[in-house]
Coordinates of C-alpha atoms in Angstrom, one line a residue:
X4 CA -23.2 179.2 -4.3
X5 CA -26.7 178.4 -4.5
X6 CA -25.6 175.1 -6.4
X7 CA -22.9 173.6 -3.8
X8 CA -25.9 174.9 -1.1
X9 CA -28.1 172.4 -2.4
X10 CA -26.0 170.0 -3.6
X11 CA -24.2 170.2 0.2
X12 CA -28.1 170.2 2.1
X13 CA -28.3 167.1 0.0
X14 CA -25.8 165.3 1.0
X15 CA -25.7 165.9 4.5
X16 CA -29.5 165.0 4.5
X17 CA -29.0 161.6 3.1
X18 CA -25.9 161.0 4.9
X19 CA -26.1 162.5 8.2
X20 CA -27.7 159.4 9.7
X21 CA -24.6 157.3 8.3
X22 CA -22.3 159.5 9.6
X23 CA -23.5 159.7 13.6
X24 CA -22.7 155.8 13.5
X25 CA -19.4 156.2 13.3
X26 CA -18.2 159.4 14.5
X27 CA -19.9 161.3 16.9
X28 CA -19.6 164.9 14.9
X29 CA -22.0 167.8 15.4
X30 CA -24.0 168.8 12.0
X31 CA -22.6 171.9 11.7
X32 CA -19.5 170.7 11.2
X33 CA -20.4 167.6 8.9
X34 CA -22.2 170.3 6.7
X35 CA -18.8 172.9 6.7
X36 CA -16.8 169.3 5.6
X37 CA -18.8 168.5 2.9
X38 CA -19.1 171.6 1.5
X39 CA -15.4 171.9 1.7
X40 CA -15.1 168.7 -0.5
X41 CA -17.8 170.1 -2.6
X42 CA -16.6 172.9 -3.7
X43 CA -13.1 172.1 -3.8
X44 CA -14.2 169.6 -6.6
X45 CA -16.2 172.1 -8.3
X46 CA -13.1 174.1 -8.9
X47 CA -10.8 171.4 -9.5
X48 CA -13.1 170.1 -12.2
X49 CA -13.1 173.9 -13.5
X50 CA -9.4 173.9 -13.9
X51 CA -8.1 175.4 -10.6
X52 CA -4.5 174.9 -9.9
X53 CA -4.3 172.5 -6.8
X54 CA -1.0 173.0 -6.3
X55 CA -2.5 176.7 -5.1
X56 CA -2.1 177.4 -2.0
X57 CA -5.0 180.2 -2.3
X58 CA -7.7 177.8 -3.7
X59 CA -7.5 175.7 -0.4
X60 CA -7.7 179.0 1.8
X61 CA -10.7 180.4 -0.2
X62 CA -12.3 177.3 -0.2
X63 CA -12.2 176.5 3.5
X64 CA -13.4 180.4 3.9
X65 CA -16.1 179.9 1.2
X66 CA -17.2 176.3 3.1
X67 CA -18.9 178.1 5.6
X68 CA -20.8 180.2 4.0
X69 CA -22.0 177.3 1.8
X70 CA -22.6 175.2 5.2
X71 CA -24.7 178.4 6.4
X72 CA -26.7 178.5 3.5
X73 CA -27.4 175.0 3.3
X74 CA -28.7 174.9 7.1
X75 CA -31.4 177.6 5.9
X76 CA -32.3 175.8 3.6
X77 CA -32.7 172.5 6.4
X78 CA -34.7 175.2 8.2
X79 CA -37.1 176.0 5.3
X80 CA -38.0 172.6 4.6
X81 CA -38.7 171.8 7.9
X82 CA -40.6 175.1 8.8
X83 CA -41.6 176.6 5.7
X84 CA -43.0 179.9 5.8
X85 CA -46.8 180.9 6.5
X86 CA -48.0 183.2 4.4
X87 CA -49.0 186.8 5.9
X88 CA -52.6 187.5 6.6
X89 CA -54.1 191.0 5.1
X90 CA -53.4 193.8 8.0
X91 CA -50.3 192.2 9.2
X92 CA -47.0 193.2 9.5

């Protein structure tokens, strides 16, 4: 997971831009598709059977997790955390 979280953060990063030019789709979404694709190759490459009807449902559910990740990961590098002062909380 951590891999297709980068590797999606990545892509939507550098493509994001591109993307908005053409079709006017919210980030969120763009992040769930491409890490759809992404890890939908990762387990066709691994051998999965695509005629499975399971791998595309597991996928789709596993997409948003990956997407989810991948936006914390926009929000670290963006606003990375402070480190805590002695005596606080």
């Amino acid at each position: 997971m951590g891999g297709a979280s980068l590797l999606t953060f990545f892509i939507v990063q550098y493509t994001k831009i591109t993307v908005e030019r053409w079709l006017r789709l919210p980030t969120d979404i763009f992040a769930c598709m491409v890490a759809y694709v992404v890890l939908l190759a990762s387990q066709l490459a691994a051998g999965a059977d695509g005629s499975d009807w399971r791998l595309y449902g597991i996928t789709f559910a596993n997409a948003f997790l990956v997407a989810a990740a991948a936006g914390h990961l926009q929000a670290k590098s963006i606003h990375p955390p402070t480190p805590k002062k002695k005596g606080d909380l």
